[in-house]
Short mmCIF file of C-alpha atoms and ligand atoms in Angstrom, two decimals:
data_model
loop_
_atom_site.label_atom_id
_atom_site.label_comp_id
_atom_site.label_asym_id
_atom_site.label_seq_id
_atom_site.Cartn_x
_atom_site.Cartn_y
_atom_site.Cartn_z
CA UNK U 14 -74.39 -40.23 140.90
CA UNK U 15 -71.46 -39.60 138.30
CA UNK U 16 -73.14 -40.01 134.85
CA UNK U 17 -77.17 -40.21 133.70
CA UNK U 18 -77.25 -41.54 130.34
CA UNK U 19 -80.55 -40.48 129.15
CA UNK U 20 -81.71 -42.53 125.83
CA UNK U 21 -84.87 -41.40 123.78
CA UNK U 22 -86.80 -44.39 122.43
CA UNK U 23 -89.25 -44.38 119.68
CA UNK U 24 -89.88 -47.71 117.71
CA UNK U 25 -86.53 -49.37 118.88
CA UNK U 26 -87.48 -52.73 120.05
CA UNK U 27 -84.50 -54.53 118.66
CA UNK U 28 -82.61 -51.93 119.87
CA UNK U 29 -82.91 -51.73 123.53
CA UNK U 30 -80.85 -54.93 124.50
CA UNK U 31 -78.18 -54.67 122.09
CA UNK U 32 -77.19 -51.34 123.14
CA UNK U 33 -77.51 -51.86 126.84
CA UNK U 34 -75.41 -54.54 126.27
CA UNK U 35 -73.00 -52.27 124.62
CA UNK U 36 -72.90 -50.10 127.23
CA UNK U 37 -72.35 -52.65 129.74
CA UNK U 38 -69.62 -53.04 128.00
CA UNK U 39 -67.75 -49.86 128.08
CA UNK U 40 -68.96 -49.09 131.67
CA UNK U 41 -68.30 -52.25 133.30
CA UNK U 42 -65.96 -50.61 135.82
CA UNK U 43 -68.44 -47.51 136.33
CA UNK U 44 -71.01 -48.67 138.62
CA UNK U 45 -72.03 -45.20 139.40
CA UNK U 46 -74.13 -44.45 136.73
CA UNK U 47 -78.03 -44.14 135.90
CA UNK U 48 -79.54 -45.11 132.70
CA UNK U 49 -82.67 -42.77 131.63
CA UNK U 50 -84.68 -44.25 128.85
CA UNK U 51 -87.73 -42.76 127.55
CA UNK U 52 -90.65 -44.37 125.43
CA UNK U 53 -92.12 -41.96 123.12
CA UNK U 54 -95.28 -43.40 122.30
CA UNK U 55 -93.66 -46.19 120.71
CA UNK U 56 -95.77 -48.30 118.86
CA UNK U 57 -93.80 -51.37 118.84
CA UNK U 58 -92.75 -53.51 121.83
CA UNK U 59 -90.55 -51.33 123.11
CA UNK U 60 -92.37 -50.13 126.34
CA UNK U 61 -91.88 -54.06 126.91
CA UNK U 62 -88.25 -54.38 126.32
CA UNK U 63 -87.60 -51.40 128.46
CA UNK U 64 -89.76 -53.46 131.11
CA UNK U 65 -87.96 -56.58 130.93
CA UNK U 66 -84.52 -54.71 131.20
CA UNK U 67 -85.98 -53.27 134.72
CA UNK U 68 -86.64 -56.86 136.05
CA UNK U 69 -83.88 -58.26 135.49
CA UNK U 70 -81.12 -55.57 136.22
CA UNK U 71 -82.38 -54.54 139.40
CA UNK U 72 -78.79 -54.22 140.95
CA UNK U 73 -77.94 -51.69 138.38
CA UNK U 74 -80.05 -47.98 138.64
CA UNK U 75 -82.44 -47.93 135.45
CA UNK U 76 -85.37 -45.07 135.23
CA UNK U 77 -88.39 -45.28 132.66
CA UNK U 78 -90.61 -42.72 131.84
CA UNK U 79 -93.39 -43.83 129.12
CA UNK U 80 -94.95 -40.79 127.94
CA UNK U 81 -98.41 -40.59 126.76
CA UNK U 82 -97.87 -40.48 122.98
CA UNK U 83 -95.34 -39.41 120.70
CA UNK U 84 -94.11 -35.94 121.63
CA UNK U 85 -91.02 -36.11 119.76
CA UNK U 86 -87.58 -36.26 120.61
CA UNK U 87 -86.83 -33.28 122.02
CA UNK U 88 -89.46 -33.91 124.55
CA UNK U 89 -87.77 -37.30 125.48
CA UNK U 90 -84.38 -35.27 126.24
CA UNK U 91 -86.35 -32.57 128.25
CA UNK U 92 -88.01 -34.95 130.83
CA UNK U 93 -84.66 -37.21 130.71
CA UNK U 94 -82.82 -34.25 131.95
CA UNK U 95 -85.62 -33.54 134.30
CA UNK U 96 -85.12 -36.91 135.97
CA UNK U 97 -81.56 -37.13 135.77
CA UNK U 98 -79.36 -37.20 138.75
CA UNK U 99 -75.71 -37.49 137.74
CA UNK U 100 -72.87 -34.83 137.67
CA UNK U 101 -72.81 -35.29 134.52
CA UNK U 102 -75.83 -35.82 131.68
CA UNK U 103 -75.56 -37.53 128.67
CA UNK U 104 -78.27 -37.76 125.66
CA UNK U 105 -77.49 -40.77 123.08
CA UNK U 106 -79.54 -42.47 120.68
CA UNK U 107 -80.78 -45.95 121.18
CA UNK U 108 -79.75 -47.30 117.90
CA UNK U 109 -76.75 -47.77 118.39
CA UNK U 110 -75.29 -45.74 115.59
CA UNK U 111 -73.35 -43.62 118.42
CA UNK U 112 -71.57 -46.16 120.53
CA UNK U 113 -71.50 -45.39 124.01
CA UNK U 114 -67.55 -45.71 124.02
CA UNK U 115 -67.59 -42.13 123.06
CA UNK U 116 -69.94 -41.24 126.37
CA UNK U 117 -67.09 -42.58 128.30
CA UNK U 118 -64.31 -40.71 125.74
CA UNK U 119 -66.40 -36.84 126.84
CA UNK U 120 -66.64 -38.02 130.06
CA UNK U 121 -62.93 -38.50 130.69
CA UNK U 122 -62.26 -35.24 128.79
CA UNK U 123 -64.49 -33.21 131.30
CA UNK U 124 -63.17 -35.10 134.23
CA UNK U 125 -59.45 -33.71 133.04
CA UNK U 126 -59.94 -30.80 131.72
CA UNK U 127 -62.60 -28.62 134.60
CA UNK U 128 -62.36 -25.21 132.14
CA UNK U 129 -64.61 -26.97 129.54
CA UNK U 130 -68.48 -27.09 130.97
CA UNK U 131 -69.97 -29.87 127.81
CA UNK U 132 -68.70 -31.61 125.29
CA UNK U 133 -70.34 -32.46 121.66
CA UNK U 134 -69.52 -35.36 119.43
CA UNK U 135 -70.01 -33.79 116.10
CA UNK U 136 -69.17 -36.06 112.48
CA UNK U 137 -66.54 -35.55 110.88
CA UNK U 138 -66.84 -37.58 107.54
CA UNK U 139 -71.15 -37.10 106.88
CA UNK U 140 -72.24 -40.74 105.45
CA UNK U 141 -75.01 -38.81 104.15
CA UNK U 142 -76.06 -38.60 100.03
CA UNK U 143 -74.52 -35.50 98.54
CA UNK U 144 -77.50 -33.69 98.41
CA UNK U 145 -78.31 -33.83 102.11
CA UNK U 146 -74.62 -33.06 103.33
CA UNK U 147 -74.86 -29.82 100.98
CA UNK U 148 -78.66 -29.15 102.41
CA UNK U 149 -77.56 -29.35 105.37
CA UNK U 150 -74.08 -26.90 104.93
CA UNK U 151 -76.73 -24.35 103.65
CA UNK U 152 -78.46 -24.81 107.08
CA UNK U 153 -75.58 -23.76 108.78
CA UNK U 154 -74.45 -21.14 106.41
CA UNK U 155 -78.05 -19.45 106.99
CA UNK U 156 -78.40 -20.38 110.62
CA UNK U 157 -74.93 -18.91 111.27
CA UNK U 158 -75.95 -15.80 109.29
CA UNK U 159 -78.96 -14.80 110.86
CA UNK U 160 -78.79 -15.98 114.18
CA UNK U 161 -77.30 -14.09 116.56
CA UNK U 162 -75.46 -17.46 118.05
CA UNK U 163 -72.95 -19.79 116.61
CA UNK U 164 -73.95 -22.84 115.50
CA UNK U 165 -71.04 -25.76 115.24
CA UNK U 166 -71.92 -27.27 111.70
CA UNK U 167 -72.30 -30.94 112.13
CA UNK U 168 -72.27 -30.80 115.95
CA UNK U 169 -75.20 -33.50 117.46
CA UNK U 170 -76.76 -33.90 120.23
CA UNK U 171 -74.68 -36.81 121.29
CA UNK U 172 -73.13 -34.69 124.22
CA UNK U 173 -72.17 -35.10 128.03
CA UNK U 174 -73.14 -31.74 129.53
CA UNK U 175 -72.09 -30.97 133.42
CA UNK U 176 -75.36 -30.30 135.63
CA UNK U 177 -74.84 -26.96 135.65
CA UNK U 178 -75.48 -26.72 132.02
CA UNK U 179 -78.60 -28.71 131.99
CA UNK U 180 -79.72 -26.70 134.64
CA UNK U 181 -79.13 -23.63 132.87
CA UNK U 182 -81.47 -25.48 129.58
CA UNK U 183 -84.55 -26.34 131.96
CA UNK U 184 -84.43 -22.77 132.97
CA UNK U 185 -85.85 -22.33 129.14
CA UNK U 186 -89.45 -23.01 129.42
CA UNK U 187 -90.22 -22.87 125.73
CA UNK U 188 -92.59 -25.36 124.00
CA UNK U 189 -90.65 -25.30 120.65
CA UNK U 190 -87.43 -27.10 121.74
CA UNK U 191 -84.86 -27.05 118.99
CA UNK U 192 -81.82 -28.57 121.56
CA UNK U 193 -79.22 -27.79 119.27
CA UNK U 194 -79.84 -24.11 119.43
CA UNK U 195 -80.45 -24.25 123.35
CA UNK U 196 -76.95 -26.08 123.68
CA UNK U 197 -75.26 -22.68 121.89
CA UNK U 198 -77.95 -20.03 123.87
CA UNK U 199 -76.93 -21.38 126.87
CA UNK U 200 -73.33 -20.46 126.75
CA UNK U 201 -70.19 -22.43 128.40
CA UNK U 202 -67.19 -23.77 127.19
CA UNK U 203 -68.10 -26.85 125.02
CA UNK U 204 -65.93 -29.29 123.69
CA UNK U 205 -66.32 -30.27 120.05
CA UNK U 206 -65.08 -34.19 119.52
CA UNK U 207 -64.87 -35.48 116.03
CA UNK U 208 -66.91 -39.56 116.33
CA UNK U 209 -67.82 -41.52 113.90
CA UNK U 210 -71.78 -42.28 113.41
CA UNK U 211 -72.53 -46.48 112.68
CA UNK U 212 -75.49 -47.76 111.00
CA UNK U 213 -78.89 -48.03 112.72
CA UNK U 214 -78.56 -51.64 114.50
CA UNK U 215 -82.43 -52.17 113.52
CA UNK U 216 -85.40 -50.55 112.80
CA UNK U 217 -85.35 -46.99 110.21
CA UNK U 218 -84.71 -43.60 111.23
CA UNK U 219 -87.53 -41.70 111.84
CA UNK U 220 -86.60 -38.55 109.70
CA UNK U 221 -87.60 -38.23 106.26
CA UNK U 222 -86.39 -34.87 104.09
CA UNK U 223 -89.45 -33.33 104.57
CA UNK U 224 -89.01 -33.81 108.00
CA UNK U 225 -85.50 -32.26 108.08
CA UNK U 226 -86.87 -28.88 106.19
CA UNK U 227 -89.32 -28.85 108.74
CA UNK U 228 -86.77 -29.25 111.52
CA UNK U 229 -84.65 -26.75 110.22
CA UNK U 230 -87.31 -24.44 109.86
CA UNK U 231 -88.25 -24.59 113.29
CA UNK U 232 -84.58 -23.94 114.37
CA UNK U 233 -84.29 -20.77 111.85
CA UNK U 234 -87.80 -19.79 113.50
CA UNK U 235 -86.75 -20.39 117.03
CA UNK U 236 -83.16 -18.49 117.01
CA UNK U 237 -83.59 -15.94 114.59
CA UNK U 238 -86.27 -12.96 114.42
CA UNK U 239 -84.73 -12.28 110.88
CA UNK U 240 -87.14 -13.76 108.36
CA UNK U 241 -89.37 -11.29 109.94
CA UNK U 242 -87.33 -8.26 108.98
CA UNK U 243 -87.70 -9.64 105.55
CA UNK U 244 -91.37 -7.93 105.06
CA UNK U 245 -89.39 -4.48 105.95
CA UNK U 246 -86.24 -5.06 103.08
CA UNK U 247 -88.73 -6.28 100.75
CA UNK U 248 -91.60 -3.52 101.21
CA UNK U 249 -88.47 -0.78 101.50
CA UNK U 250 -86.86 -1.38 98.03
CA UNK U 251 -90.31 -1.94 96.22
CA UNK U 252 -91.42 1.42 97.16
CA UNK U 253 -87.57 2.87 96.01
CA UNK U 254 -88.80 0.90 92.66
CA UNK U 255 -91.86 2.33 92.34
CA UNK U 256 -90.83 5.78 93.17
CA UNK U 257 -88.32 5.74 90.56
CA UNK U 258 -90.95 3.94 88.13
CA UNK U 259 -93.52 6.59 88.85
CA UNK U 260 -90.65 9.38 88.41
CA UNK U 261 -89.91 8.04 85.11
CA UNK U 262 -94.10 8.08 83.90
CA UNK U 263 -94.54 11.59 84.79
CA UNK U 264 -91.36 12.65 82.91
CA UNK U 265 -92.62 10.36 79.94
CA UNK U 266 -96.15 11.54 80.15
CA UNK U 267 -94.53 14.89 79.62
CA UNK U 268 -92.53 14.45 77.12
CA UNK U 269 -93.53 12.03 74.44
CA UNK U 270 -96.70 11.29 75.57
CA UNK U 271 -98.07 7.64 77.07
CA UNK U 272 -99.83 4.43 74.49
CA UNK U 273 -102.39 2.63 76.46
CA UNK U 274 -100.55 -0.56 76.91
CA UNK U 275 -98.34 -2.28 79.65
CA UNK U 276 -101.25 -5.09 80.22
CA UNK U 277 -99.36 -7.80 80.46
CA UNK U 278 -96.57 -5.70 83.13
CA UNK U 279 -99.67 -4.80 85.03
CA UNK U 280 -100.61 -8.53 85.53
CA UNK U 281 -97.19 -9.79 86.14
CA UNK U 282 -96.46 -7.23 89.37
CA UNK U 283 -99.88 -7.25 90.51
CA UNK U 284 -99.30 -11.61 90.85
CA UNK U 285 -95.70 -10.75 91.91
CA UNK U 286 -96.58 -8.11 94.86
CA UNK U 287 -99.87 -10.47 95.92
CA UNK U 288 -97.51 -13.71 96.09
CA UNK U 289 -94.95 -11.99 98.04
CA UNK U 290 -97.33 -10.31 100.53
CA UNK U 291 -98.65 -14.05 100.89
CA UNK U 292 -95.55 -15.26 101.96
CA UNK U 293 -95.10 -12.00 104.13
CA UNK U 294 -98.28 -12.90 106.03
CA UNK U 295 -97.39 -16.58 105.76
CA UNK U 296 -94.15 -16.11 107.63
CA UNK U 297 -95.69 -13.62 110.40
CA UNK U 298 -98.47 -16.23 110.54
CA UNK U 299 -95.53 -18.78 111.64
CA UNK U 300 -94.30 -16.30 114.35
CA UNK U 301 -97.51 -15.50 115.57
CA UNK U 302 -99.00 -19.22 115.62
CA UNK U 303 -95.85 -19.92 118.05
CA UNK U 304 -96.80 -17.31 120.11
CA UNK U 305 -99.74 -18.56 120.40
CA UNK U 306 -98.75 -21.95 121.28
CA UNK U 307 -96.07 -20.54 123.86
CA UNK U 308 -99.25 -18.70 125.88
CA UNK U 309 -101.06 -21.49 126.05
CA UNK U 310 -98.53 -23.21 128.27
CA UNK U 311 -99.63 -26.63 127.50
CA UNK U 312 -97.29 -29.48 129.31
CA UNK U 313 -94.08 -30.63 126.58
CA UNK U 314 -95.37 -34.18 127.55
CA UNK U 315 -97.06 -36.36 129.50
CA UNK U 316 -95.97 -38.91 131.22
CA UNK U 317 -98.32 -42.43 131.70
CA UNK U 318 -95.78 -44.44 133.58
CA UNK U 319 -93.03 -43.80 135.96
CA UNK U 320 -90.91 -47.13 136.54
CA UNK U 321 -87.30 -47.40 138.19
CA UNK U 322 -84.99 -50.10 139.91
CA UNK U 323 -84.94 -48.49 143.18
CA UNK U 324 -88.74 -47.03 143.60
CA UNK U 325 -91.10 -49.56 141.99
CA UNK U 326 -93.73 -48.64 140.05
CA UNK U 327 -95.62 -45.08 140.04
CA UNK U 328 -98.37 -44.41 137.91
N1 UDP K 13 -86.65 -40.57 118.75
C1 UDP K 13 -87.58 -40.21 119.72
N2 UDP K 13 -88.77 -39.66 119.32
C2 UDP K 13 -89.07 -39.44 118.00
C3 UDP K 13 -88.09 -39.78 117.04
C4 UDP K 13 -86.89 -40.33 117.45
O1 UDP K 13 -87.36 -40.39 120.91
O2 UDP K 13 -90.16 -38.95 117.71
C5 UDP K 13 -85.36 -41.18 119.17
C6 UDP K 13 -84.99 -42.48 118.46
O3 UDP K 13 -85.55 -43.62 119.09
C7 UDP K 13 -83.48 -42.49 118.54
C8 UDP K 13 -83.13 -40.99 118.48
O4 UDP K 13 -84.32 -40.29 118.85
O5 UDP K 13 -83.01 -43.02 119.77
C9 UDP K 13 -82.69 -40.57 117.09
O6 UDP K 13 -83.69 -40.90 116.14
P1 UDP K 13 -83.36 -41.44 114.69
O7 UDP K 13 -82.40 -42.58 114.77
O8 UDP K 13 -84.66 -41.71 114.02
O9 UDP K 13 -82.67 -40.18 114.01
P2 UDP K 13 -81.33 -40.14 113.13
O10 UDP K 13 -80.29 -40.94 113.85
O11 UDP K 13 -81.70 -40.74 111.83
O12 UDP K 13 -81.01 -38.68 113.07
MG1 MG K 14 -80.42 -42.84 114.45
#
């Protein structure tokens, strides 16, 4: 097998033909190639449309996996690149707004040019509201900063890895699966291609900002002790303060003499010092609560149904 295409699906029934009719398209002369699609707990008609697709393209090697419930899309990739069989892996979206001609665009690059191990479609011109495109520079500006590997700023997951890279990611066992930072951990010379990004054929994108701070948080989290050293800086130059503070009484309470007053200083550090232990705790608490998570060793996903061209059905 040459290429595994390996397409996450959550709510994309309109999606599914469209796009394998895309791709039909721009691999019409590559019959050596598997497509991977995965339902995440869709709750649309999509676990049909993949279905349908099976039956009638048996000649041409389709796998689905229909997980359980919604374990997100990083699951999806995981047990896509589990399954997949090809030389070469790719991971692309199933709406459409990254056109398959660019699968075949990395492909040919890492077919000519065997010193480069992955390459990653990243966007060159963001059709994103100003606000995002500058959240999301900060991202990378902090990421970069306290991370101890290099994140490519606007770099996807839209990629075409060789098998020895995905190998190298399913030797990473952890439950909190931020892909973009396993791409970079994992080392190897990767390609960066500018592509342009289209609109979502149908349906709506399944992040909403909240989301995105939450996703970027759990990147931050999962590449980056840093936020932890935080407690140390903080607690360090509070004491310096203090020591100078007290330094300064004593010398005061010597020479002039000290008024009984400073109430309203005395609430406004004691509120200061108790919110900022709070978020201390609260950030150990989001170290620790991984941990915790990561012992328990619970499976990344389950999988209900196992269908493909060439096996039938396994349940
Ligand atoms: N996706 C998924 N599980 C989820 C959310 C999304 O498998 O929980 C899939 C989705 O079907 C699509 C891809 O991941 O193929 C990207 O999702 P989306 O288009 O919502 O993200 P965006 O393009 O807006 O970043
Ligand atoms: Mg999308």
């Amino acid at each position: 097998m040459k290429l595994s295409l390996i397409i996450p699906c959550y709510n994309e029934e309109k999606n599914i033909k469209p796009f394998y009719q895309e791709c039909l398209k721009v691999f019409k002369d590559e019959k050596n190639i598997e497509y991977i699609f995965i339902n995440d707990g869709s709750k649309d008609k999509t676990h049909y449309e993949i279905k349908e697709l099976i039956k009638s393209n048996q000649n041409i090697n389709i796998s689905y996996l229909n997980f359980s419930r919604n374990f997100g899309k990083e699951a999806a990739i995981l047990a896509g690149m589990k399954q997949a069989q090809g030389d070469y892996i790719s991971i692309i979206d199933a709406d459409l707004q990254q056109n398959p001609k660019y699968v075949k665009k990395m492909l040919e690059f890492l077919e000519n040019n065997p010193d480069y191990d992955s390459v990653a479609c990243y966007q060159e011109k963001r059709k994103e509201s100003k606000i995002l495109i500058h959240f999301k520079n900060m991202f990378y500006s902090i990421i970069n900063k306290l991370s101890e590997i290099d994140f490519k700023s606007n770099a996807s997951d839209f990629r075409v890895l060789s098998k020895q890279v995905v190998n190298s990611i399913l030797e990473m066992e952890e439950y909190y699966r931020f892909s973009k930072g396993l791409f970079s951990w994992v080392g190897y010379n990767t390609y960066y291609m500018p592509y342009e990004v289209e609109e979502r054929k149908h349906g709506k994108s399944s992040w909403s900002f909240f989301g995105l701070i939450k996703y970027a948080m759990n990147g931050i989290i999962s590449f980056s002790l840093a936020p932890l050293k935080l407690a140390s800086i903080l607690g360090s130059i509070s004491f310096i303060g203090s020591l100078i503070y007290l330094i300064i009484i004593i010398i005061q309470k010597i020479t002039v003499g000290i008024e009984i007053s400073g109430y309203a200083t005395i609430v406004c550090l004691i509120l200061l010092f108790g919110g900022l232990q709070m978020i201390l705790i609260g950030i150990i608490g989001e170290y620790l609560g991984r941990t915790y998570i990561e012992v328990k060793r619970r499976p990344k996903y389950i999988i209900k149904e196992k269908i493909s061209t060439k096996e039938g059905i396994t349940k």
